[in-house]
Short mmCIF file of C-alpha atoms in Angstrom, two decimals:
data_model
loop_
_atom_site.label_atom_id
_atom_site.label_comp_id
_atom_site.label_asym_id
_atom_site.label_seq_id
_atom_site.Cartn_x
_atom_site.Cartn_y
_atom_site.Cartn_z
CA UNK A 1 137.74 -142.58 182.65
CA UNK A 2 137.69 -139.05 184.04
CA UNK A 3 140.62 -138.21 181.83
CA UNK A 4 138.76 -139.53 178.80
CA UNK A 5 135.69 -137.42 179.65
CA UNK A 6 137.81 -134.36 180.03
CA UNK A 7 139.41 -134.89 176.64
CA UNK A 8 136.02 -135.30 174.97
CA UNK A 9 134.77 -132.13 176.60
CA UNK A 10 137.86 -130.32 175.49
CA UNK A 11 137.49 -131.54 171.94
CA UNK A 12 133.80 -130.52 171.83
CA UNK A 13 134.82 -127.04 173.13
CA UNK A 14 137.51 -126.66 170.52
CA UNK A 15 135.18 -127.74 167.69
CA UNK A 16 134.15 -124.84 165.50
CA UNK A 17 130.45 -124.05 165.69
CA UNK A 18 127.91 -121.83 163.85
CA UNK A 19 126.55 -119.51 166.58
CA UNK A 20 126.91 -122.39 169.03
CA UNK A 21 125.36 -124.96 166.67
CA UNK A 22 126.92 -127.76 164.69
CA UNK A 23 128.94 -126.53 161.72
CA UNK A 24 126.71 -128.43 159.34
CA UNK A 25 124.00 -125.91 160.16
CA UNK A 26 126.06 -123.24 158.34
CA UNK A 27 126.16 -125.43 155.27
CA UNK A 28 122.41 -126.00 155.29
CA UNK A 29 121.74 -122.35 156.21
CA UNK A 30 123.67 -121.10 153.16
CA UNK A 31 122.23 -123.79 150.84
CA UNK A 32 118.71 -122.91 151.78
CA UNK A 33 119.40 -119.21 151.67
CA UNK A 34 120.62 -119.37 148.11
CA UNK A 35 117.92 -121.80 147.04
CA UNK A 36 115.29 -119.42 148.39
CA UNK A 37 117.09 -116.54 146.66
CA UNK A 38 116.71 -118.37 143.33
CA UNK A 39 113.13 -119.43 144.00
CA UNK A 40 111.75 -116.08 145.22
CA UNK A 41 113.77 -114.15 142.65
CA UNK A 42 112.22 -116.09 139.79
CA UNK A 43 108.76 -115.96 141.47
CA UNK A 44 109.03 -112.18 141.71
CA UNK A 45 109.48 -112.04 137.91
CA UNK A 46 106.95 -114.71 136.97
CA UNK A 47 103.63 -112.87 136.67
CA UNK A 48 105.31 -109.76 135.10
CA UNK A 49 107.01 -111.89 132.44
CA UNK A 50 103.79 -113.74 131.69
CA UNK A 51 101.74 -110.58 131.13
CA UNK A 52 104.36 -108.49 129.50
CA UNK A 53 103.94 -107.93 125.74
CA UNK A 54 105.70 -105.52 123.45
CA UNK A 55 107.87 -102.69 124.75
CA UNK A 56 106.09 -99.47 125.68
CA UNK A 57 107.67 -96.68 123.63
CA UNK A 58 106.17 -93.91 125.84
CA UNK A 59 107.51 -95.32 129.18
CA UNK A 60 110.54 -97.16 127.87
CA UNK A 61 109.44 -100.32 129.72
CA UNK A 62 110.73 -103.57 128.28
CA UNK A 63 108.53 -106.08 126.49
CA UNK A 64 109.59 -109.50 125.39
CA UNK A 65 107.32 -111.44 127.72
CA UNK A 66 104.65 -113.99 126.85
CA UNK A 67 101.79 -111.43 126.60
CA UNK A 68 99.22 -113.61 128.41
CA UNK A 69 96.00 -112.37 130.08
CA UNK A 70 95.89 -111.67 133.80
CA UNK A 71 93.58 -114.65 134.32
CA UNK A 72 95.91 -117.06 132.55
CA UNK A 73 98.87 -115.59 134.34
CA UNK A 74 97.19 -116.15 137.80
CA UNK A 75 96.25 -119.67 136.84
CA UNK A 76 99.81 -120.53 135.82
CA UNK A 77 101.35 -118.90 138.79
CA UNK A 78 98.91 -120.64 141.19
CA UNK A 79 99.44 -124.03 139.60
CA UNK A 80 103.22 -123.55 139.72
CA UNK A 81 103.26 -122.75 143.44
CA UNK A 82 100.84 -125.54 144.17
CA UNK A 83 103.06 -128.08 142.34
CA UNK A 84 106.11 -127.05 144.41
CA UNK A 85 104.30 -128.06 147.58
CA UNK A 86 102.65 -131.11 145.95
CA UNK A 87 106.14 -132.38 144.96
CA UNK A 88 107.27 -132.20 148.68
CA UNK A 89 105.51 -135.58 149.24
CA UNK A 90 107.29 -137.58 146.53
CA UNK A 91 110.39 -135.64 147.52
CA UNK A 92 110.18 -136.99 151.06
CA UNK A 93 109.50 -140.46 149.60
CA UNK A 94 112.65 -140.29 147.49
CA UNK A 95 114.72 -139.21 150.52
CA UNK A 96 113.26 -142.02 152.67
CA UNK A 97 113.26 -144.85 150.18
CA UNK A 98 115.53 -144.23 147.19
CA UNK A 99 118.43 -141.76 147.56
CA UNK A 100 118.67 -140.62 151.17
CA UNK A 101 118.27 -136.94 152.16
CA UNK A 102 121.82 -135.81 151.18
CA UNK A 103 121.78 -137.30 147.61
CA UNK A 104 118.18 -136.10 147.07
CA UNK A 105 119.14 -132.49 147.94
CA UNK A 106 122.23 -132.67 145.64
CA UNK A 107 120.12 -133.87 142.70
CA UNK A 108 117.40 -131.37 143.49
CA UNK A 109 119.98 -128.48 143.37
CA UNK A 110 121.07 -129.48 139.88
CA UNK A 111 117.43 -129.83 138.73
CA UNK A 112 116.58 -126.32 140.04
CA UNK A 113 119.69 -124.82 138.49
CA UNK A 114 118.88 -126.40 135.15
CA UNK A 115 115.28 -125.07 135.45
CA UNK A 116 116.45 -121.47 135.92
CA UNK A 117 118.88 -121.83 133.03
CA UNK A 118 115.97 -123.06 130.88
CA UNK A 119 113.98 -119.97 131.90
CA UNK A 120 116.95 -117.83 130.91
CA UNK A 121 116.61 -119.01 127.30
CA UNK A 122 113.99 -117.34 125.06
CA UNK A 123 110.90 -119.14 123.89
CA UNK A 124 107.67 -120.37 125.44
CA UNK A 125 108.67 -124.07 125.27
CA UNK A 126 111.86 -123.52 127.29
CA UNK A 127 109.92 -121.34 129.80
CA UNK A 128 107.48 -124.17 130.66
CA UNK A 129 110.32 -126.71 130.74
CA UNK A 130 112.11 -124.49 133.18
CA UNK A 131 108.98 -124.04 135.32
CA UNK A 132 108.47 -127.76 135.55
CA UNK A 133 112.09 -128.39 136.54
CA UNK A 134 112.12 -125.70 139.24
CA UNK A 135 108.86 -126.96 140.67
CA UNK A 136 110.08 -130.58 140.77
CA UNK A 137 113.55 -129.64 142.18
CA UNK A 138 112.02 -127.32 144.80
CA UNK A 139 109.72 -130.01 146.03
CA UNK A 140 112.57 -132.56 146.30
CA UNK A 141 114.74 -130.13 148.21
CA UNK A 142 112.10 -128.72 150.53
CA UNK A 143 111.17 -132.16 151.88
CA UNK A 144 114.70 -133.20 152.72
CA UNK A 145 116.78 -130.26 153.78
CA UNK A 146 114.80 -129.65 156.98
CA UNK A 147 115.21 -133.34 157.80
CA UNK A 148 118.99 -132.89 157.54
CA UNK A 149 118.87 -129.96 159.98
CA UNK A 150 117.22 -132.36 162.50
CA UNK A 151 120.01 -134.90 161.89
CA UNK A 152 122.59 -132.41 163.32
CA UNK A 153 121.19 -132.75 166.82
CA UNK A 154 120.98 -135.45 169.38
CA UNK A 155 117.36 -136.24 169.15
CA UNK A 156 114.27 -134.01 169.98
CA UNK A 157 115.60 -133.39 173.54
CA UNK A 158 118.71 -131.62 172.33
CA UNK A 159 118.30 -128.06 173.82
CA UNK A 160 119.92 -126.51 170.73
CA UNK A 161 117.42 -128.02 168.32
CA UNK A 162 114.73 -125.30 168.34
CA UNK A 163 117.36 -122.63 168.08
CA UNK A 164 118.91 -124.39 165.13
CA UNK A 165 115.64 -124.45 163.21
CA UNK A 166 115.14 -120.78 164.11
CA UNK A 167 118.47 -119.92 162.49
CA UNK A 168 117.60 -122.00 159.48
CA UNK A 169 114.30 -120.10 159.18
CA UNK A 170 116.28 -116.88 159.16
CA UNK A 171 118.30 -118.16 156.18
CA UNK A 172 115.08 -118.86 154.28
CA UNK A 173 113.70 -115.41 154.84
CA UNK A 174 117.06 -113.66 154.21
CA UNK A 175 117.24 -115.26 150.77
CA UNK A 176 113.56 -114.48 150.08
CA UNK A 177 114.10 -110.81 151.17
CA UNK A 178 117.12 -110.07 148.94
CA UNK A 179 115.93 -111.98 145.81
CA UNK A 180 113.16 -109.58 144.59
CA UNK A 181 115.53 -106.59 145.22
CA UNK A 182 118.25 -108.10 142.97
CA UNK A 183 116.77 -110.65 140.64
CA UNK A 184 113.43 -108.85 140.39
CA UNK A 185 114.97 -105.48 139.58
CA UNK A 186 117.39 -106.76 136.96
CA UNK A 187 114.81 -109.03 135.35
CA UNK A 188 111.82 -106.72 135.30
CA UNK A 189 113.58 -103.40 134.61
CA UNK A 190 116.36 -104.56 132.31
CA UNK A 191 116.20 -108.07 130.91
CA UNK A 192 113.95 -110.94 131.82
CA UNK A 193 116.34 -113.68 130.81
CA UNK A 194 119.26 -112.04 132.65
CA UNK A 195 117.07 -112.07 135.79
CA UNK A 196 116.31 -115.78 135.40
CA UNK A 197 120.06 -116.39 134.85
CA UNK A 198 120.81 -114.58 138.12
CA UNK A 199 118.38 -117.08 139.87
CA UNK A 200 120.42 -119.88 138.33
CA UNK A 201 123.66 -118.35 139.66
CA UNK A 202 122.04 -118.14 143.14
CA UNK A 203 121.22 -121.86 143.04
CA UNK A 204 124.68 -122.66 141.73
CA UNK A 205 126.16 -120.84 144.70
CA UNK A 206 123.91 -122.70 147.08
CA UNK A 207 124.81 -126.07 145.45
CA UNK A 208 128.50 -125.28 145.60
CA UNK A 209 128.19 -124.35 149.33
CA UNK A 210 126.35 -127.65 149.95
CA UNK A 211 128.98 -129.79 148.17
CA UNK A 212 131.91 -128.14 149.87
CA UNK A 213 130.39 -128.29 153.30
CA UNK A 214 128.83 -131.79 153.02
CA UNK A 215 131.58 -133.20 155.26
CA UNK A 216 130.12 -131.31 158.15
CA UNK A 217 126.75 -132.94 157.88
CA UNK A 218 125.51 -135.86 159.94
CA UNK A 219 126.22 -139.39 158.50
CA UNK A 220 122.49 -140.00 158.96
CA UNK A 221 121.88 -137.70 156.00
CA UNK A 222 123.50 -140.19 153.62
CA UNK A 223 121.43 -143.21 154.80
CA UNK A 224 118.30 -144.42 153.15
CA UNK A 225 116.01 -145.05 156.16
CA UNK A 226 113.65 -147.47 154.44
CA UNK A 227 115.08 -148.55 151.09
CA UNK A 228 112.92 -150.14 148.43
CA UNK A 229 113.26 -153.90 147.96
CA UNK A 230 114.09 -155.22 144.51
CA UNK A 231 110.47 -156.18 143.97
CA UNK A 232 109.22 -152.76 145.13
CA UNK A 233 111.67 -150.97 142.90
CA UNK A 234 110.59 -152.96 139.96
CA UNK A 235 106.91 -152.32 140.60
CA UNK A 236 107.44 -148.54 141.10
CA UNK A 237 109.50 -148.36 137.93
CA UNK A 238 106.86 -150.25 135.89
CA UNK A 239 104.07 -147.95 137.11
CA UNK A 240 106.12 -144.82 136.37
CA UNK A 241 107.02 -145.97 132.81
CA UNK A 242 103.41 -147.06 132.03
CA UNK A 243 102.02 -143.77 133.44
CA UNK A 244 104.49 -141.62 131.52
CA UNK A 245 103.80 -143.59 128.35
CA UNK A 246 99.95 -143.17 128.78
CA UNK A 247 100.37 -139.35 129.31
CA UNK A 248 102.70 -139.12 126.29
CA UNK A 249 100.30 -140.98 124.06
CA UNK A 250 97.26 -139.02 125.23
CA UNK A 251 98.82 -135.59 124.75
CA UNK A 252 100.47 -136.71 121.55
CA UNK A 253 96.98 -137.47 120.21
CA UNK A 254 95.67 -134.17 121.43
CA UNK A 255 98.47 -132.24 119.66
CA UNK A 256 98.11 -134.34 116.52
CA UNK A 257 94.44 -133.48 116.30
CA UNK A 258 95.27 -129.81 116.69
CA UNK A 259 93.14 -129.54 119.79
CA UNK A 260 95.84 -128.66 122.33
CA UNK A 261 95.55 -125.44 124.31
CA UNK A 262 97.23 -124.40 127.56
CA UNK A 263 94.10 -125.51 129.49
CA UNK A 264 94.85 -129.11 128.56
CA UNK A 265 97.78 -128.76 130.93
CA UNK A 266 96.39 -126.37 133.53
CA UNK A 267 93.00 -128.13 134.15
CA UNK A 268 94.38 -131.60 134.90
CA UNK A 269 97.12 -130.18 137.14
CA UNK A 270 94.59 -127.98 139.00
CA UNK A 271 92.17 -130.91 139.51
CA UNK A 272 95.05 -133.11 140.68
CA UNK A 273 96.06 -130.43 143.14
CA UNK A 274 92.57 -130.48 144.57
CA UNK A 275 91.85 -134.25 144.49
CA UNK A 276 95.12 -135.57 145.70
CA UNK A 277 94.92 -133.77 149.09
CA UNK A 278 91.40 -135.04 149.49
CA UNK A 279 92.44 -138.62 148.55
CA UNK A 280 95.33 -138.53 151.02
CA UNK A 281 93.25 -137.33 153.90
CA UNK A 282 90.50 -139.94 153.08
CA UNK A 283 93.08 -142.70 152.92
CA UNK A 284 94.57 -141.84 156.33
CA UNK A 285 91.18 -141.23 157.91
CA UNK A 286 89.81 -144.65 156.72
CA UNK A 287 92.89 -146.57 157.85
CA UNK A 288 91.64 -149.27 160.22
CA UNK A 289 95.04 -149.56 161.89
CA UNK A 290 94.47 -146.13 163.61
CA UNK A 291 93.33 -146.17 167.14
CA UNK A 292 90.11 -144.38 168.24
CA UNK A 293 92.18 -141.48 169.61
CA UNK A 294 94.16 -141.15 166.40
CA UNK A 295 90.95 -141.20 164.33
CA UNK A 296 89.55 -138.44 166.55
CA UNK A 297 92.66 -136.34 166.12
CA UNK A 298 92.53 -136.75 162.29
CA UNK A 299 88.93 -135.59 162.29
CA UNK A 300 90.09 -132.46 164.16
CA UNK A 301 93.06 -132.07 161.84
CA UNK A 302 90.79 -131.87 158.81
CA UNK A 303 89.37 -128.70 160.27
CA UNK A 304 92.85 -127.21 160.46
CA UNK A 305 93.65 -128.44 156.94
CA UNK A 306 90.57 -126.81 155.36
CA UNK A 307 91.27 -123.55 157.36
CA UNK A 308 94.86 -123.56 156.11
CA UNK A 309 93.75 -124.12 152.47
CA UNK A 310 91.41 -121.08 152.67
CA UNK A 311 94.22 -119.05 154.19
CA UNK A 312 96.83 -119.94 151.52
CA UNK A 313 94.31 -119.34 148.74
CA UNK A 314 94.33 -115.65 149.64
CA UNK A 315 97.84 -115.35 150.99
CA UNK A 316 99.65 -116.68 147.88
CA UNK A 317 97.87 -114.09 145.67
CA UNK A 318 100.48 -111.73 147.12
CA UNK A 319 102.58 -112.91 144.17
CA UNK A 320 99.90 -112.70 141.57
CA UNK A 321 96.79 -110.48 142.16
CA UNK A 322 98.65 -108.03 144.46
CA UNK A 323 101.69 -108.01 142.19
CA UNK A 324 99.67 -107.02 139.16
CA UNK A 325 97.97 -104.34 141.19
CA UNK A 326 101.40 -103.14 142.32
CA UNK A 327 102.60 -102.68 138.78
CA UNK A 328 99.49 -101.24 137.18
CA UNK A 329 97.85 -99.17 139.94
CA UNK A 330 100.44 -98.35 142.57
CA UNK A 331 102.93 -95.44 142.46
CA UNK A 332 106.53 -96.66 142.06
CA UNK A 333 108.10 -93.67 143.81
CA UNK A 334 108.61 -92.88 147.48
CA UNK A 335 110.29 -89.53 148.50
CA UNK A 336 111.52 -89.10 144.96
CA UNK A 337 113.10 -92.63 144.88
CA UNK A 338 111.98 -94.92 142.13
CA UNK A 339 111.77 -98.65 142.78
CA UNK A 340 110.61 -101.78 140.88
CA UNK A 341 107.22 -103.29 141.66
CA UNK A 342 109.04 -106.55 142.41
CA UNK A 343 110.29 -104.98 145.64
CA UNK A 344 106.90 -105.56 147.27
CA UNK A 345 107.75 -109.26 147.31
CA UNK A 346 110.52 -108.54 149.88
CA UNK A 347 107.95 -107.15 152.41
CA UNK A 348 106.71 -110.50 153.65
CA UNK A 349 110.16 -111.99 154.53
CA UNK A 350 111.19 -108.62 156.01
CA UNK A 351 108.07 -108.57 158.23
CA UNK A 352 108.53 -112.21 159.15
CA UNK A 353 112.16 -111.54 160.33
CA UNK A 354 111.01 -108.54 162.28
CA UNK A 355 107.84 -109.88 163.83
CA UNK A 356 108.56 -113.64 164.36
CA UNK A 357 110.73 -112.99 167.47
CA UNK A 358 107.98 -110.66 168.79
CA UNK A 359 105.32 -113.29 168.36
CA UNK A 360 107.48 -116.01 169.92
CA UNK A 361 107.98 -113.76 172.97
CA UNK A 362 104.28 -112.79 173.08
CA UNK A 363 103.06 -116.40 173.18
CA UNK A 364 105.46 -117.22 175.94
CA UNK A 365 104.49 -114.06 177.91
CA UNK A 366 100.80 -114.89 177.51
CA UNK A 367 101.42 -118.53 178.41
CA UNK A 368 103.02 -117.54 181.77
CA UNK A 369 99.83 -115.71 182.57
CA UNK A 370 97.60 -118.55 181.35
CA UNK A 371 96.24 -116.27 178.61
CA UNK A 372 97.86 -117.74 175.50
CA UNK A 373 95.28 -118.48 172.75
CA UNK A 374 95.18 -122.14 171.91
CA UNK A 375 95.91 -123.54 168.49
CA UNK A 376 92.28 -123.29 167.31
CA UNK A 377 91.99 -119.61 168.33
CA UNK A 378 95.31 -118.79 166.59
CA UNK A 379 94.05 -120.37 163.41
CA UNK A 380 90.81 -118.40 163.62
CA UNK A 381 92.87 -115.19 164.12
CA UNK A 382 94.90 -115.98 161.01
CA UNK A 383 91.80 -116.50 158.88
CA UNK A 384 90.21 -113.23 160.05
CA UNK A 385 93.43 -111.35 159.42
CA UNK A 386 93.89 -112.73 155.90
CA UNK A 387 90.28 -111.80 155.23
CA UNK A 388 90.86 -108.28 156.72
CA UNK A 389 93.85 -107.84 154.39
CA UNK A 390 91.56 -108.22 151.39
CA UNK A 391 88.91 -105.94 152.88
CA UNK A 392 91.62 -103.33 153.13
CA UNK A 393 92.61 -104.12 149.50
CA UNK A 394 89.19 -103.10 148.28
CA UNK A 395 89.86 -99.48 149.40
CA UNK A 396 92.87 -98.75 147.02
CA UNK A 397 91.15 -100.77 144.33
CA UNK A 398 88.30 -98.27 144.47
CA UNK A 399 90.70 -95.34 144.49
CA UNK A 400 92.75 -96.50 141.50
CA UNK A 401 90.45 -95.50 138.73
CA UNK A 402 91.66 -94.38 135.29
CA UNK A 403 95.20 -93.18 135.46
CA UNK A 404 95.14 -92.65 139.25
CA UNK A 405 97.80 -94.59 141.17
CA UNK A 406 97.56 -95.17 144.89
CA UNK A 407 100.28 -94.80 147.56
CA UNK A 408 102.60 -97.76 148.13
CA UNK A 409 101.67 -97.68 151.80
CA UNK A 410 98.41 -99.44 150.95
CA UNK A 411 100.31 -102.52 149.80
CA UNK A 412 102.78 -102.24 152.61
CA UNK A 413 99.83 -102.39 155.06
CA UNK A 414 98.16 -105.33 153.24
CA UNK A 415 101.39 -107.40 153.24
CA UNK A 416 101.98 -106.63 156.92
CA UNK A 417 98.45 -107.79 157.88
CA UNK A 418 98.98 -110.94 155.92
CA UNK A 419 102.30 -111.62 157.54
CA UNK A 420 100.78 -111.22 161.00
CA UNK A 421 98.11 -113.74 159.87
CA UNK A 422 100.85 -116.08 158.58
CA UNK A 423 102.56 -116.08 161.94
CA UNK A 424 99.30 -117.17 163.49
CA UNK A 425 98.84 -120.05 161.05
CA UNK A 426 102.13 -121.31 159.53
CA UNK A 427 104.31 -122.13 162.57
CA UNK A 428 101.30 -123.17 164.57
CA UNK A 429 100.17 -125.51 161.76
CA UNK A 430 103.59 -127.13 161.52
CA UNK A 431 103.54 -127.71 165.27
CA UNK A 432 100.00 -129.11 165.45
CA UNK A 433 100.75 -131.39 162.45
CA UNK A 434 103.53 -133.10 164.43
CA UNK A 435 101.45 -133.32 167.55
CA UNK A 436 98.35 -134.77 165.91
CA UNK A 437 99.99 -137.14 163.41
CA UNK A 438 99.04 -140.79 163.79
CA UNK A 439 102.17 -142.86 164.69
CA UNK A 440 101.91 -144.83 161.42
CA UNK A 441 102.04 -141.57 159.38
CA UNK A 442 104.43 -139.59 161.56
CA UNK A 443 107.00 -139.02 158.74
CA UNK A 444 104.32 -138.30 156.03
CA UNK A 445 102.14 -135.76 157.82
CA UNK A 446 104.47 -132.80 157.15
CA UNK A 447 103.89 -133.49 153.44
CA UNK A 448 100.14 -133.64 154.17
CA UNK A 449 100.41 -130.12 155.75
CA UNK A 450 102.05 -128.79 152.56
CA UNK A 451 99.13 -130.20 150.62
CA UNK A 452 96.99 -127.51 152.20
CA UNK A 453 99.01 -124.97 150.24
CA UNK A 454 98.47 -127.01 147.07
CA UNK A 455 94.72 -127.13 147.59
CA UNK A 456 94.52 -123.42 148.34
CA UNK A 457 96.45 -122.39 145.29
CA UNK A 458 94.61 -124.84 143.00
CA UNK A 459 91.35 -123.32 144.12
CA UNK A 460 92.74 -119.92 142.90
CA UNK A 461 93.77 -121.50 139.67
CA UNK A 462 90.37 -123.08 139.11
CA UNK A 463 88.65 -119.77 139.60
CA UNK A 464 91.05 -118.18 137.03
CA UNK A 465 90.55 -120.98 134.52
CA UNK A 466 86.71 -120.68 134.96
CA UNK A 467 87.00 -117.00 133.81
CA UNK A 468 86.53 -115.34 137.23
CA UNK A 469 88.38 -112.04 137.28
CA UNK A 470 90.42 -112.28 140.50
CA UNK A 471 91.37 -108.59 140.11
CA UNK A 472 87.68 -107.54 140.44
CA UNK A 473 86.51 -105.77 143.51
CA UNK A 474 83.53 -108.10 144.10
CA UNK A 475 85.75 -111.24 143.91
CA UNK A 476 88.26 -109.74 146.35
CA UNK A 477 85.40 -108.86 148.70
CA UNK A 478 83.94 -112.33 148.35
CA UNK A 479 87.24 -113.96 149.24
CA UNK A 480 87.70 -111.62 152.23
CA UNK A 481 84.25 -112.44 153.50
CA UNK A 482 84.77 -116.23 153.03
CA UNK A 483 88.05 -116.16 155.01
CA UNK A 484 86.57 -114.04 157.82
CA UNK A 485 83.53 -116.28 158.03
CA UNK A 486 85.72 -119.36 158.06
CA UNK A 487 87.73 -117.81 160.93
CA UNK A 488 84.51 -117.08 162.91
CA UNK A 489 83.26 -120.68 162.21
CA UNK A 490 86.55 -122.16 163.50
CA UNK A 491 86.21 -120.06 166.62
CA UNK A 492 82.54 -120.87 167.12
CA UNK A 493 83.26 -124.65 166.94
CA UNK A 494 86.51 -124.42 168.94
CA UNK A 495 85.16 -126.49 171.93
CA UNK A 496 84.04 -129.28 169.57
CA UNK A 497 87.38 -129.31 167.79
CA UNK A 498 89.28 -129.17 171.09
CA UNK A 499 87.34 -132.26 172.28
CA UNK A 500 88.44 -134.13 169.16
CA UNK A 501 92.02 -133.10 169.68
CA UNK A 502 92.24 -135.03 173.01
CA UNK A 503 95.45 -134.06 174.89
CA UNK A 504 96.77 -131.76 172.21
CA UNK A 505 96.42 -128.03 173.03
#
């Protein structure tokens, strides 16, 4: 027996690892890094491609975009980002009930790659087809690849687990950091469609890495935890076919009558992105199977959900409102070095990689002295900070009149403030979601958390569709004040919310 244990220990010691973690983590690290490279590379180009018209003969800048207004561009961008996070819920459902996590991620990779290739082809129709495919594929992948990271470890008690997710998070931000520098520069400064094609290459590399390294993944990743019965499969298929047919007939009639405009697509998607999160929360809250304690925690969770939606409404404008300001009103030169406006999109992942370890250490250091802010206070801090970032934004907006362009350091400062706010909200929100989830909805609540992003971005889209100029100083000030006031409200009611949270701190 002792001899057998010695052999097992020797075998484990000889097994190749990835920084002390299972080799499968390297596969998932590289897959997610390249997927994020493709996603953030395309996202860095999105608003610029939408607003770009004809080439500027004076500056030599390329044209060839879709020449849309800033309001329409912001609406499309916001709906697109919201749909990525909305699709995380059905993505998780497919992984749990239809294909299993591994097969779902494989299919998602092919869908994303096809979407980027569609974007690489000229024409408005192919652009929107590509956008839909990337949103669907990203949602399918996002919901399942993190689950596969968890499968690599021996349950929640495995001491390597938290470190593994930290390394995985580094891969996400590494891909997000490099993408705007490469894909953004090539696409914006040289050729849009070549940039989109580079994003497709990135996803192809990630998919290849995944398929080659799949043998290192846990066998659990291939299992379907709760497969559909034959009756359930038939019922789901019937609903999908009838729903698709109804949508096709409706939009076919709209087109035939010559009444179709882009708002026929944007408005329903925006409303869906606002109503679905509300419906999901109401359904869970009204579930009579929940205990009194679980009901109380869900009431408290709604506070966090609303706060997060307000936060993401402003935060995600870093890729729309701030990006447009970066291109039009911000100097593109530092110390004689010219750079593309897409490079600003690399600031957030750079700051996350630099500051996340600092914040992790800070919370532990404060905890040892019984001074760590609780979850509610951290959320309040995040809201006040995201509001402060837009208060700061008002200053360069006022300075950039006529042909005057402001220093890039203004945007650097704004993105840094927003990242500090993100580190107070995002990881804390993920943690509190797992702690407060009712047992019945334990596997679904992470998708519910992502719906806060959907709601926030759809609120931005709705404002744009309604004709509100999100690039106007008064609107920026209003959003800043709303976020700051929401932060103070959360802080003011912290004792009431804490009482609803029960034993969760």
